[in-house]
Short mmCIF file of C-alpha atoms in Angstrom, two decimals:
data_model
loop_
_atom_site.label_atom_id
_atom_site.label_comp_id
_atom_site.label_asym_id
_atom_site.label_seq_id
_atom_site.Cartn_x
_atom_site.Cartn_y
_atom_site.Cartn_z
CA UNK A 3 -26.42 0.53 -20.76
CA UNK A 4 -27.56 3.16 -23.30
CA UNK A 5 -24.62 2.31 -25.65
CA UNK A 6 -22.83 5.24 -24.89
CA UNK A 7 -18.89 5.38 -23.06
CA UNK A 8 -19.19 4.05 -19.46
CA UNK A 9 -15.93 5.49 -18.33
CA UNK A 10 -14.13 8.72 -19.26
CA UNK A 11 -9.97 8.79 -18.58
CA UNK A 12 -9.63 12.50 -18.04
CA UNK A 13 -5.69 13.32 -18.57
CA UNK A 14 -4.12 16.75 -17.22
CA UNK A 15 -0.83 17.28 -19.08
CA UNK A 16 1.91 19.68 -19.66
CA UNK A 17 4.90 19.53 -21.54
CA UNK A 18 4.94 15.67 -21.18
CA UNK A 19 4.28 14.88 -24.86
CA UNK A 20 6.76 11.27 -24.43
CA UNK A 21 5.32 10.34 -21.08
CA UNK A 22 1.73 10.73 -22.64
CA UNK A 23 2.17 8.88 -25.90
CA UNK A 24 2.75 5.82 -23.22
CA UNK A 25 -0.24 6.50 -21.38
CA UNK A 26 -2.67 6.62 -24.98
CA UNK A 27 -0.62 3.76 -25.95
CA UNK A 28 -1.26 1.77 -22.82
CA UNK A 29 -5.10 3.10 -23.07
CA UNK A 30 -5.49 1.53 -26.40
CA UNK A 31 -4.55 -1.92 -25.18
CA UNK A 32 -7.69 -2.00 -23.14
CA UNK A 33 -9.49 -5.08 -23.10
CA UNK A 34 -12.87 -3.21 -22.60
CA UNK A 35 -14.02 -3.06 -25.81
CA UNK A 36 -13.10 1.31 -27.41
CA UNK A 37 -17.00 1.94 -27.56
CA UNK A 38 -17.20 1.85 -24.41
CA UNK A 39 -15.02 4.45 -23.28
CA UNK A 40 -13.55 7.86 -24.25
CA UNK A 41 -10.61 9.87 -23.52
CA UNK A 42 -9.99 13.44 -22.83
CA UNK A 43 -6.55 15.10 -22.49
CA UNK A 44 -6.15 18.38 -21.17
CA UNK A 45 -3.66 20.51 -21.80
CA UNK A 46 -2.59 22.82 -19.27
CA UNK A 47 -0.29 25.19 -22.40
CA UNK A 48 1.62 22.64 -23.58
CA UNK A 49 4.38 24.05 -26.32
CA UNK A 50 5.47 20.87 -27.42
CA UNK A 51 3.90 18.11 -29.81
CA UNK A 52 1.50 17.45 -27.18
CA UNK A 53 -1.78 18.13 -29.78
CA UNK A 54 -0.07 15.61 -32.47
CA UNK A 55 0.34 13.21 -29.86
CA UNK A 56 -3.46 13.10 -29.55
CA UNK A 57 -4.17 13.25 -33.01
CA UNK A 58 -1.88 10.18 -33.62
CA UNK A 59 -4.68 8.33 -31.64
CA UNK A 60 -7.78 9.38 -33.08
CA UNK A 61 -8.06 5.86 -34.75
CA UNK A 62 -7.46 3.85 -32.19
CA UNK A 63 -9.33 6.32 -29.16
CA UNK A 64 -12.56 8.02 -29.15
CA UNK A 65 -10.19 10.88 -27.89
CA UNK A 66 -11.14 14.35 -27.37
CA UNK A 67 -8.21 17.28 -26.80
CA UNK A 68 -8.67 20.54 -25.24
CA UNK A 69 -6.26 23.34 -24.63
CA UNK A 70 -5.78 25.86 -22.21
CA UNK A 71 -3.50 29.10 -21.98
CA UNK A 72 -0.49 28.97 -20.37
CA UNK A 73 -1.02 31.12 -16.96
CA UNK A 74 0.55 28.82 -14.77
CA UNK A 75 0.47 25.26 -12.88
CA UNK A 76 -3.63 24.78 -13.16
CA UNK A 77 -4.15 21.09 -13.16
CA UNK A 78 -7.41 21.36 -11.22
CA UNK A 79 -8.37 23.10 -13.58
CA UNK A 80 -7.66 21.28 -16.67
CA UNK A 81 -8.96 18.15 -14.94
CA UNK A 82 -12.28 20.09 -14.65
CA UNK A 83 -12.38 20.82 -18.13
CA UNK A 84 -11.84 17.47 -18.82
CA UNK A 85 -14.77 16.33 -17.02
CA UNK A 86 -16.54 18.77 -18.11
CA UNK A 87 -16.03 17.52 -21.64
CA UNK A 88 -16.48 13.95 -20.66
CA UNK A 89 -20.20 12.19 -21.41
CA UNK A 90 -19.80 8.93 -18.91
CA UNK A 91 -20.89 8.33 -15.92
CA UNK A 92 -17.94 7.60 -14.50
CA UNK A 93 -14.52 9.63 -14.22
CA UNK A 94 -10.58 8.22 -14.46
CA UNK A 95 -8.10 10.39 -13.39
CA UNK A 96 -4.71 9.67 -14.51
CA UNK A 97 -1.27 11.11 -15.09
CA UNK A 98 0.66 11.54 -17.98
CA UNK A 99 3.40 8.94 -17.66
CA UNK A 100 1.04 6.39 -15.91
CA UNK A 101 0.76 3.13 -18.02
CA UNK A 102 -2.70 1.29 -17.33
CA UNK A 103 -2.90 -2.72 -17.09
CA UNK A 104 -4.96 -3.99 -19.82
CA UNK A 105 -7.99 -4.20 -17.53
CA UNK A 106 -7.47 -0.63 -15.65
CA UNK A 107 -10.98 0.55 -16.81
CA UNK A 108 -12.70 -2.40 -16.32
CA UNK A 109 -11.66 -3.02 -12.91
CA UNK A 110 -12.56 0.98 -12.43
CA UNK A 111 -16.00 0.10 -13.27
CA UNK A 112 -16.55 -2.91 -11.42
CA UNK A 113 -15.03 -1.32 -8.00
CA UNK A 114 -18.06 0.98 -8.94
CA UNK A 115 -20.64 -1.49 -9.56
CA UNK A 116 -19.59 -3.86 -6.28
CA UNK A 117 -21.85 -4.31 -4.26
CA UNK A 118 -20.37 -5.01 -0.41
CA UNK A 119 -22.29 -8.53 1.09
CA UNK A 120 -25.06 -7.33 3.48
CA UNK A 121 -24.95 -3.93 2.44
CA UNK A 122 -29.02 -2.94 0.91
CA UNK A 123 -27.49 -0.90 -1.99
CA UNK A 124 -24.23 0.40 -4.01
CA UNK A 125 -22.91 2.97 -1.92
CA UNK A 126 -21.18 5.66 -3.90
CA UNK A 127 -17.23 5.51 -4.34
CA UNK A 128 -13.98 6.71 -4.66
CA UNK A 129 -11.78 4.39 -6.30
CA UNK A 130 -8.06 4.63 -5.85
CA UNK A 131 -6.38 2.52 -7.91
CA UNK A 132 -2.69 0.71 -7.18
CA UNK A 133 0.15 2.24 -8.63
CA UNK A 134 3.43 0.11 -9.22
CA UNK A 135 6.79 2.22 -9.50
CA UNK A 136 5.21 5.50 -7.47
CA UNK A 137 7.75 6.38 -5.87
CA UNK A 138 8.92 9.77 -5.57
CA UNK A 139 12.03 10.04 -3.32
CA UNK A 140 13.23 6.03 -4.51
CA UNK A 141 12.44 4.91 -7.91
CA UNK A 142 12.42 1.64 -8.92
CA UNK A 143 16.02 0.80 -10.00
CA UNK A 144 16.26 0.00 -13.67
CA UNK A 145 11.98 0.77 -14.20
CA UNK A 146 13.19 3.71 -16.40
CA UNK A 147 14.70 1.53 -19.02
CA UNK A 148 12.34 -1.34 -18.54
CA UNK A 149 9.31 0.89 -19.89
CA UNK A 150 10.83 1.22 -22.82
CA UNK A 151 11.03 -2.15 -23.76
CA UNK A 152 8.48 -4.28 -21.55
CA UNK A 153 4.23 -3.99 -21.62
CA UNK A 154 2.77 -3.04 -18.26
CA UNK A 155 1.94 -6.60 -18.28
CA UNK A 156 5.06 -7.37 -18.47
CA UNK A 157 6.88 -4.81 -15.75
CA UNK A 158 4.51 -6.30 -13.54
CA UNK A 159 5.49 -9.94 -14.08
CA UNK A 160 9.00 -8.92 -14.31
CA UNK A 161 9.19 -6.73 -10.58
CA UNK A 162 6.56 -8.45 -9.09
CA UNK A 163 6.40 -7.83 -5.31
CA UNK A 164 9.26 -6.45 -4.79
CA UNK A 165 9.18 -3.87 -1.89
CA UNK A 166 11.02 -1.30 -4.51
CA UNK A 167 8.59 -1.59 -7.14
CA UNK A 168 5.23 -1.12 -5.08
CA UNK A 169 2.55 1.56 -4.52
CA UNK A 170 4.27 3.66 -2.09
CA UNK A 171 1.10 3.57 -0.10
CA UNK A 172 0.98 -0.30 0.40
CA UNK A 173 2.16 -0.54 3.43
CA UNK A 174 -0.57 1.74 4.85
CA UNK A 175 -3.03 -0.02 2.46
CA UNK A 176 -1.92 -3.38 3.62
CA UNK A 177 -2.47 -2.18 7.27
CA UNK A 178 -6.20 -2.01 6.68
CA UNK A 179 -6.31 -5.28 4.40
CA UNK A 180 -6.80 -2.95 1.41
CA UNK A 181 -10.08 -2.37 2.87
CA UNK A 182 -9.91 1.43 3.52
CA UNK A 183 -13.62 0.84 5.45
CA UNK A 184 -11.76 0.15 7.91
CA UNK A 185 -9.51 3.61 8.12
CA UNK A 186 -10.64 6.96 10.44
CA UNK A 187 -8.77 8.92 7.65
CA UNK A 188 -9.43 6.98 3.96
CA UNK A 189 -9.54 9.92 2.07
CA UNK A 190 -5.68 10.85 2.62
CA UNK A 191 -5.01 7.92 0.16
CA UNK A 192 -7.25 9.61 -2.97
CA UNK A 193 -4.10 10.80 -4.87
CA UNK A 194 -5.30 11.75 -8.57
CA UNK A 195 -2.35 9.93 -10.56
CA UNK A 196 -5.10 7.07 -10.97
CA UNK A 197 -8.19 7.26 -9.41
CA UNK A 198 -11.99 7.46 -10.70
CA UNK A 199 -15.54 8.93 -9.16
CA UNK A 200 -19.28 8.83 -10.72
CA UNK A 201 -19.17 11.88 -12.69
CA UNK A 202 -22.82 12.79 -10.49
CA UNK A 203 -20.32 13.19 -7.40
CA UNK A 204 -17.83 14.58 -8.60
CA UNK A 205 -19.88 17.81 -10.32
CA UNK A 206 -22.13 17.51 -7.15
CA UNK A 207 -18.84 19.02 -5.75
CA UNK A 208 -17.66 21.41 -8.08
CA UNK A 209 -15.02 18.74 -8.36
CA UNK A 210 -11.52 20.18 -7.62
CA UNK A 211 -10.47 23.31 -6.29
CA UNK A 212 -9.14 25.90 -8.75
CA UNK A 213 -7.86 27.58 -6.35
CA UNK A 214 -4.83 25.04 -5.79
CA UNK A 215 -2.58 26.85 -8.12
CA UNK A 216 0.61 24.57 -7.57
CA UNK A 217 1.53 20.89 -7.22
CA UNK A 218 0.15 18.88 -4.62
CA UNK A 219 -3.20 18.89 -2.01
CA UNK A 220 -6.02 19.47 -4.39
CA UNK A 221 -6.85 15.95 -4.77
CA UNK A 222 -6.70 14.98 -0.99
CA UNK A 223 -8.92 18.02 -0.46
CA UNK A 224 -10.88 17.19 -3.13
CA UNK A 225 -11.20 13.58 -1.41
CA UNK A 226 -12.08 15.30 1.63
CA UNK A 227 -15.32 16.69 0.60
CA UNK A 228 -16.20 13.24 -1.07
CA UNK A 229 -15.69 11.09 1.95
CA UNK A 230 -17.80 14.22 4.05
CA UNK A 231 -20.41 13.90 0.83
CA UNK A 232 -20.92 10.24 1.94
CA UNK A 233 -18.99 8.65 -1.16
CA UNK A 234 -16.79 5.81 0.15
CA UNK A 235 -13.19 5.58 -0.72
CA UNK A 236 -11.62 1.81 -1.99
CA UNK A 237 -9.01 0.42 -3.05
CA UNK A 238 -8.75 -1.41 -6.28
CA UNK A 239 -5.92 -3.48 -6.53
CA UNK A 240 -6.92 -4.71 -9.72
CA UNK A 241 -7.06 -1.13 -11.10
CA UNK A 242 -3.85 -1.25 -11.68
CA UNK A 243 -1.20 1.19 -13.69
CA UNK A 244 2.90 1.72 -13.60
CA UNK A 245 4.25 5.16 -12.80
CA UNK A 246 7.27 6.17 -15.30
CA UNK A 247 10.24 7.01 -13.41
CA UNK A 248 10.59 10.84 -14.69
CA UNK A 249 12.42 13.96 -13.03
CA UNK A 250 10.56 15.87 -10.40
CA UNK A 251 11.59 18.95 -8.74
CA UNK A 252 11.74 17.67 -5.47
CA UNK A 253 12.06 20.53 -3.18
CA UNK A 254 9.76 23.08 -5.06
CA UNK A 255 7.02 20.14 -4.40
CA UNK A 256 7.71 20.18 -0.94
CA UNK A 257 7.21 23.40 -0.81
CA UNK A 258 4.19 23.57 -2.98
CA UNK A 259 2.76 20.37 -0.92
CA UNK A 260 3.33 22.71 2.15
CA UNK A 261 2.27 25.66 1.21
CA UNK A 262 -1.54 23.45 -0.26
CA UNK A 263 -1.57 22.00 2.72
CA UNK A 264 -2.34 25.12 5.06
CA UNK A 265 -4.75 26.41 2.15
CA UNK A 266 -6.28 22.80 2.88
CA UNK A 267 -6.43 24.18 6.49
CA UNK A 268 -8.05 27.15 5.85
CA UNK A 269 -10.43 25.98 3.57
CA UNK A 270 -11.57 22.93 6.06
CA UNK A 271 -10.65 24.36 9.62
CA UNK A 272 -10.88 21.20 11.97
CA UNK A 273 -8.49 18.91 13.78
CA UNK A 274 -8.22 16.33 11.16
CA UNK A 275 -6.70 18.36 8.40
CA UNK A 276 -4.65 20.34 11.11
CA UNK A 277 -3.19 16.80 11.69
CA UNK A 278 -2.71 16.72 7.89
CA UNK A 279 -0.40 19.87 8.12
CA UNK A 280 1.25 19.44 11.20
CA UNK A 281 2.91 16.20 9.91
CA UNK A 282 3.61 17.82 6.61
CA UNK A 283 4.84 21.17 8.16
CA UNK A 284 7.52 18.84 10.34
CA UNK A 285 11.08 18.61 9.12
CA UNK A 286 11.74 15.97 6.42
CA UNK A 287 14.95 14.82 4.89
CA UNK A 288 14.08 14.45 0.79
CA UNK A 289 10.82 13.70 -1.20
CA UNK A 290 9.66 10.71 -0.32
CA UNK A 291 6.39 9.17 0.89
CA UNK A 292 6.93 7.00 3.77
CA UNK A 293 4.84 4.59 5.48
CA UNK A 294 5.19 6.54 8.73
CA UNK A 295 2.82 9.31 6.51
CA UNK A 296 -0.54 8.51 8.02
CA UNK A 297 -2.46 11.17 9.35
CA UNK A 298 -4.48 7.76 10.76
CA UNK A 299 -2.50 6.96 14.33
CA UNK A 300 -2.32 11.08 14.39
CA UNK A 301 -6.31 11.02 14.16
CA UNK A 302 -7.15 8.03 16.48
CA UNK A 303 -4.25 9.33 19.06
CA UNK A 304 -6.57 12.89 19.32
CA UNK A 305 -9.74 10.58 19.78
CA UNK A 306 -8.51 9.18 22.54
CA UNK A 307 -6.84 12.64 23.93
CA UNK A 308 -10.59 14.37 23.80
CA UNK A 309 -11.97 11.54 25.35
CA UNK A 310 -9.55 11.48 28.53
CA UNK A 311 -10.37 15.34 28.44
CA UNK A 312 -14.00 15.04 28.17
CA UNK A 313 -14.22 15.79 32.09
CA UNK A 314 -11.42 18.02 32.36
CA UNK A 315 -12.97 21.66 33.91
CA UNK A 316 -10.43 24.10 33.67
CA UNK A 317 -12.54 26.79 35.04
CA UNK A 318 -9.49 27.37 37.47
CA UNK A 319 -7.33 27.74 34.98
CA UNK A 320 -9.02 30.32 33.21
CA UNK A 321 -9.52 32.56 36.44
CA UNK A 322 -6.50 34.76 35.98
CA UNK A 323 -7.85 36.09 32.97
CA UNK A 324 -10.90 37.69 35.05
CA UNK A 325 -8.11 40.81 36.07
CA UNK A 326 -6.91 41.61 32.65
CA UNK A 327 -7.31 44.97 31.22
CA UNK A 328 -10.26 45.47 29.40
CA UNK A 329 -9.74 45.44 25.23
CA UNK A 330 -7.24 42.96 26.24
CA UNK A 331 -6.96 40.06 23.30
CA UNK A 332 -7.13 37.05 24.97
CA UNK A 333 -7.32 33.02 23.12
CA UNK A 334 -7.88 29.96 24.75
CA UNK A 335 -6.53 26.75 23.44
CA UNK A 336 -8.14 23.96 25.32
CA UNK A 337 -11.56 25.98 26.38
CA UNK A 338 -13.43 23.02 27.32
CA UNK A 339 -17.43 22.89 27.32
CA UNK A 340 -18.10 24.75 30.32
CA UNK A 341 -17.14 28.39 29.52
CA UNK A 342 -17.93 30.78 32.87
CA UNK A 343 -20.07 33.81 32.35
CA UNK A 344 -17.44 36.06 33.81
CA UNK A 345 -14.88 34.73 31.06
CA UNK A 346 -14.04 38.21 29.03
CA UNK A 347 -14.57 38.23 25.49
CA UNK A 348 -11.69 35.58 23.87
CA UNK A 349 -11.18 33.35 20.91
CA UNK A 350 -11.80 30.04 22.25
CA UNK A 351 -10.60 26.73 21.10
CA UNK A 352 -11.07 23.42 21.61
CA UNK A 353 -10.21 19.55 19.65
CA UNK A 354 -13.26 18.19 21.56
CA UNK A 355 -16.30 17.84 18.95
CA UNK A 356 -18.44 17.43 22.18
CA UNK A 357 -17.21 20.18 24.53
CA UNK A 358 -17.75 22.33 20.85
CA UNK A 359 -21.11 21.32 20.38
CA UNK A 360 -22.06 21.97 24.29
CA UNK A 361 -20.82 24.98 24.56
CA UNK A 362 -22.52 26.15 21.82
CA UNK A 363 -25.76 25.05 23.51
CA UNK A 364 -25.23 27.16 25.74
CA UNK A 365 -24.37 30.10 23.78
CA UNK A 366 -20.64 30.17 23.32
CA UNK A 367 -19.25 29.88 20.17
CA UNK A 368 -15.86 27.97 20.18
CA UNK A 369 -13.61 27.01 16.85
CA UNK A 370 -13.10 23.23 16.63
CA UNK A 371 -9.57 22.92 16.65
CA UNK A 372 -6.39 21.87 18.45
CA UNK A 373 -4.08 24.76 18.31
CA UNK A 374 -1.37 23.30 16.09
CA UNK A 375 -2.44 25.59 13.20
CA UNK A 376 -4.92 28.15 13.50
CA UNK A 377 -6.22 29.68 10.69
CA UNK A 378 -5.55 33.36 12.80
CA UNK A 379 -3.26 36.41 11.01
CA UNK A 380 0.51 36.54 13.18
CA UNK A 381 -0.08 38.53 16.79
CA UNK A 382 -3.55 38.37 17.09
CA UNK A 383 -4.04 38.83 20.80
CA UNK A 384 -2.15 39.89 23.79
CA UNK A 385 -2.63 36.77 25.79
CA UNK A 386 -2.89 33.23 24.63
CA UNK A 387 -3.82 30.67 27.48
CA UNK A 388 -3.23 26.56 26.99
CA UNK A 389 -5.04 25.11 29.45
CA UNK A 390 -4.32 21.27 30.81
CA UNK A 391 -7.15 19.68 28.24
CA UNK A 392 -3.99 19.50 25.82
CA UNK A 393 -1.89 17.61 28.39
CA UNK A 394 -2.20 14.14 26.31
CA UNK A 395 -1.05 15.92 23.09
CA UNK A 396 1.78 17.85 24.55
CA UNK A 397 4.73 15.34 24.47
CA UNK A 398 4.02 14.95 20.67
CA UNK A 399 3.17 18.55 19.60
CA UNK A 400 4.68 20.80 22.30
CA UNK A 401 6.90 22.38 19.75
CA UNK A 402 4.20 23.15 17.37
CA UNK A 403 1.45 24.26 20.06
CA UNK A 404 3.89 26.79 21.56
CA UNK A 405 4.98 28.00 18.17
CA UNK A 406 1.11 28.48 16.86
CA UNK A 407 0.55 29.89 20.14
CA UNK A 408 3.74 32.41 20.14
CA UNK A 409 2.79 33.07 16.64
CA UNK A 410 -0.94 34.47 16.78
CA UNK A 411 -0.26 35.85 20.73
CA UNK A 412 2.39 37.54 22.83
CA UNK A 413 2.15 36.68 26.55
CA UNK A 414 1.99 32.54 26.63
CA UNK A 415 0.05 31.29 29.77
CA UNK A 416 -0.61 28.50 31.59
CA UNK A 417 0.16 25.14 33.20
CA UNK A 418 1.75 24.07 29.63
CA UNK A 419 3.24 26.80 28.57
CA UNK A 420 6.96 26.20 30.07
#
């Protein structure tokens, strides 16, 4: 170690001077020793007492504070500021109004430093750390006066394991024995109310997307591109903070989270992250994260439906398209890899990685993806054909497939189209 900080807490904020004064508070009750981390809070135009808030620490924090104009909800931004400020090698995210355990850095760091038994050497990570009392649509009852009397230490002792009081990912986190190695999908856990990266990775990246100018889907995104950068995401139960209960405009986040969610889509255009907005896009009563969110079965369920397709030829089904008009806009959902030469020029689609790749090999380019979302403007072609390769998703995405397909095309054909 070269004596510097090993760990830099980067904290977005706005307008939660209260909920922030907990979080420094908690932060100077670390047992790793002050020298050997730092703090950064960024303001995203705060108008309140926010900047004597982070003065008030300066002798108990090595605590920087940096302030940007009010133009808006930019917490990517201000996180990247943050880091940008930061001289550790390793990042912590966290929220205003999350109160670290005592040993919430040091447990960051050593989920870094693990190494896994058999494995050569460290494999970069992406910690996500557990998160008592986040729950959006059900707070803990009674956590909001409990925080202002009882240590994290001792909300913990006091809730325990009680269902009400847990990370509301733990059921989906105890699925996999907190061992997200195990998981097709690990980077839809990497929620940035407490999580931490090497600050190499994270840079590597750009780290996260400006672009995501309201609340929600810039961190999963951001997790996205890690877990496709080969860092490995992990859970770190001993990482641990408490979420204070505070109000949340419930259905402006839904929106928001829908709305980031087909950015997310455009920006990363494959069947995975269509999976992502298809569940999101669906109907749901309230804010509140469910156990039934897992983009996971979604994922594995598609696996399965491009395998059982793999020797699907739907060259008959595409043979009505050799008498249309010529100029006539024509998509295929479901293309397959065998595309025939006297196909006329069409947008082809297909959730097969395979059939993609092969057709390519032979000179056809076709967009990886299912049809659920496509990343086309509104009445883009005349005629949009879904062949039988989608048979194994229909019963669980009909209503979405034809309304993606009605959406970018007028005339709906083939054997799924009823």
């Amino acid at each position: 170690m070269n004596g510097g900080p090993r760990i830099c807490v980067v904290i977005p904020t706005y307008e939660r001077a209260a909920l922030l004064r907990g979080t420094l508070d908690a932060l100077a009750g670390q047992r790793l020793p002050t020298a050997e981390f730092e703090v950064v809070v960024s303001d995203d135009g705060s108008h309140d007492d926010t900047r004597e808030v982070v003065a008030g620490f300066a002798d108990r924090l090595s605590i920087r504070y940096r302030f940007q104009e009010d133009l808006g909800f930019r917490a990517a931004a201000a996180r990247n500021a943050g880091a940008r400020l930061a001289s550790a090698p390793v990042l912590a995210f966290v929220d205003a109004g999350i109160l670290p355990g005592p040993d919430f850095l040091a447990a960051h760091l050593a989920a870094h430093l693990a190494v896994p038994e058999g494995a050569a050497q460290d494999p970069p990570r992406a910690v996500i750390g557990y998160t008592f009392g986040y729950r959006p649509g059900s707070p803990t009852p009674g956590l909001g006066d409990a925080v202002r009397v009882m240590t994290p230490e001792e909300l913990v002792g006091h809730y325990g394991d009680a269902p009400d009081f847990r990370d509301a990912r733990h059921l989906a986190f105890a699925r996999f024995g907190f061992d997200l190695g195990r998981s097709a999908v690990p980077w839809q856990w990497f929620w940035s109310m407490n999580c931490s990266v090497r600050a190499d990775d994270f840079l590597a990246l750009g780290g996260f997307d400006e672009s995501f100018r309201s609340w929600g889907g810039e961190d999963l995104e951001l997790g996205f591109r890690l877990f496709r950068h080969g860092v490995r995401p992990v859970v770190s139960r001993d990482a641990w903070a408490v979420d204070v209960p505070h109000p949340r405009a419930a259905s402006a986040d839904l929106a928001s989270n829908h709305a980031n969610f087909l950015a997310f889509l455009h920006k990363h255009p494959e069947p995975v992250v269509e999976l992502l907005w298809a569940w999101f896009a669906r109907e749901r009563p309230g804010f509140e994260v469910r156990h039934d969110w897992n983009t996971e079965d979604e994922y594995l369920l598609l696996l399965d439906a491009a395998a059982a397709a793999g020797s699907v030829d739907v060259t008959r089904e595409l043979a009505p398209l050799r008498d249309v008009a010529p100029g006539t806009r024509i998509a295929v959902l479901g293309c397959g890899a065998s595309i025939p030469p006297w196909l006329p020029r069409a947008e082809l689609f297909d959730f097969d990685r395979h059939a993609v790749n092969a057709a390519a090999r032979s000179g056809r380019s076709v967009r990886h993806a299912i049809g659920l979302r496509t990343t086309l403007p509104d009445d883009s072609f005349d005629i949009v054909l879904v062949t039988s390769r989608l048979k194994d998703l229909w019963s669980r995405w009909r209503p979405q497939l034809l309304a993606e397909a009605r959406r970018i095309g007028g005339d709906l054909r083939g054997p799924l189209s009823g």
